[in-house]
């Protein structure tokens, strides 16, 4: 008998305690606000900018990148076309991991944001983007304010209504650890800072 | 009476300072958990919802496992099944050996600790680097994690500084957590970039889509998953959830219960391998299906390993995790031990509890931990042992009022003797950390009798006085 058959057989022989699935979760009705998202992000060690008008997105990104000091800045290729003229260097999707580790600031796009915890969903279908998200020293995410949900239930429903299950990371703040005497240190393995720039005019 | 845990605790946390350090650190986690959950308006509904999903999934686990396997395969993953720890270790080793892998970056996984994967691979010439900072610390120290969320919670910064000086060449005397973390970052980055395979644990798995969910704060699991072309994910069969839609309830509870964060920094959902890569999923039983067949104890399979029951437990706080001598310590560890281990020591762990119920009260998925500990006690295999003998004697005495009075009188006579330490005093273990209160002089019954006589005579004089008015 294979391990698979043995495991499934002993599970099926266990006395059944069939309980109904509780169905969908009904969250308390709260409308998402940028202020709540910014607070959630701050609590997670990140910083928010905006919401800003689309017309000033390029200069806001440039200013946030400058504030992170000198070093190579790379932009998610999917975002470059939206940024207008500028010296934007797109992320090389063929780059070797060693080259990605030299990225000082990476700018990418978030798909959905969650106000209660400051989390932003980033699809990571491209292997180079997935690596760069964790190898860069500083990360900047651009998020349409209209794509904000109050809680994680709403965030998940919104995100997966349009995206396949695929590969996705929900990012809340920079990489961190408190493994040495509970002292919070930002930048354990991944980005040392995270900035989220809100674009659009919704707020409450 | 001293349990094996008592004795092990003296080694795990040998000094008063180490106990105090551990207790403060763990209590701080409990306080952060309380603060975070107090801000969740729908907390109770959320806990009930999560518990109901787990209860439902465990009731139909076979169907969900098959569905998960089917979906994961459809997405391009290879699914392996391991009945026990040796099978798990063999599968992982074969996968690595067949591909000529010599260097592995591993992120935190209690399952691989449970299976003893690191020593198994190292004995076969494969270098395994634990990449979670806490796990790296205990790996360099050559010890096991003492907490399921903060593996090196028992270590102080000076000890870690000295360890890093010995092992990774940090400056002598350096023990600033920021500097030590930076040193670990630089060292591990190099190792990530040269790793040929990544091994990760799994926090949740989704039957509907065949997806894996991995939660970390450091981003180390992601580097292990996305850098090398081979990703091996090891998971217990109880990690399943039916649908992606079920996941948010657990994510909202997990980090808040663990460290007081609203969510971990990274929650990664992976369905199938990345383009050009391989994803292997090892589904491990190792005693879980046996636990599932035990109606009194199966609830423990709902555990999401948040660590909240450890952080609140007065016994764990004082003993430290190593005293439990197994991968998962604390109340949930004491519940799992007799199910997963057959040695006598494991069956004593359910006695290492005050049964205060704080563990059950904080558990985000509503596991009746202290009820399960009590149920294990009733089944303890030491029939003629001292614990059962004392319990029987106690029951006999309590059932006979006269005998009770006699024993009470004798105990009062023996009190001065019992309250001092001397060789052979059965109260020695108790007296080590405490003092007995002063002797009350008389029994509760006689004091109560005196009090009620007095109150009757006071009543009488009041009513006599009243009639004279
Ligand atoms: S038993 Fe409950 S409180 Fe303890 S680790 Fe598991 S989920 Fe957390």
XYZ file of N, CA, C and O in Angstrom, chain B residues 96-97 99-104 124-128 194-197:
68
model
N 16.526 16.197 -3.651
C 17.744 17.014 -3.712
C 18.891 16.236 -4.358
O 19.601 16.757 -5.221
N 19.020 14.969 -3.926
C 20.148 14.171 -4.429
C 20.023 13.944 -5.938
O 21.010 14.052 -6.676
N 18.915 15.828 -8.083
C 19.232 17.057 -8.827
C 20.629 17.576 -8.494
O 20.982 18.696 -8.858
N 21.355 16.813 -7.728
C 22.733 17.198 -7.383
C 22.820 18.419 -6.494
O 23.788 19.187 -6.566
N 21.812 18.635 -5.651
C 21.796 19.830 -4.799
C 22.659 19.609 -3.553
O 22.553 18.585 -2.882
N 23.515 20.593 -3.251
C 24.363 20.498 -2.056
C 24.082 21.612 -1.055
O 24.485 21.529 0.091
N 23.419 22.692 -1.521
C 23.166 23.827 -0.622
C 21.689 24.195 -0.655
O 21.123 24.458 -1.724
N 21.084 24.227 0.534
C 19.652 24.481 0.625
C 19.397 25.649 1.570
O 19.990 25.723 2.653
N 23.956 13.460 5.112
C 24.124 12.977 3.737
C 24.810 14.018 2.852
O 24.643 14.036 1.626
N 25.494 14.938 3.494
C 26.340 15.870 2.759
C 25.631 17.072 2.168
O 26.171 17.731 1.284
N 24.429 17.359 2.628
C 23.728 18.537 2.099
C 23.744 19.634 3.169
O 23.356 19.404 4.314
N 24.210 20.816 2.783
C 24.279 21.923 3.730
C 22.910 22.611 3.795
O 22.380 23.051 2.773
N 22.343 22.675 4.987
C 21.031 23.323 5.156
C 21.235 24.589 5.973
O 21.758 24.537 7.087
N 23.473 31.665 -3.372
C 24.168 30.459 -3.842
C 23.363 29.186 -3.576
O 23.802 28.093 -3.933
N 22.182 29.313 -2.960
C 21.391 28.106 -2.664
C 20.860 27.498 -3.958
O 20.473 28.213 -4.886
N 20.855 26.170 -3.992
C 20.384 25.485 -5.199
C 18.937 25.026 -5.062
O 18.306 24.606 -6.032
N 18.418 25.063 -3.844
C 17.010 24.710 -3.617
C 16.509 25.444 -2.381
O 17.300 25.799 -1.498
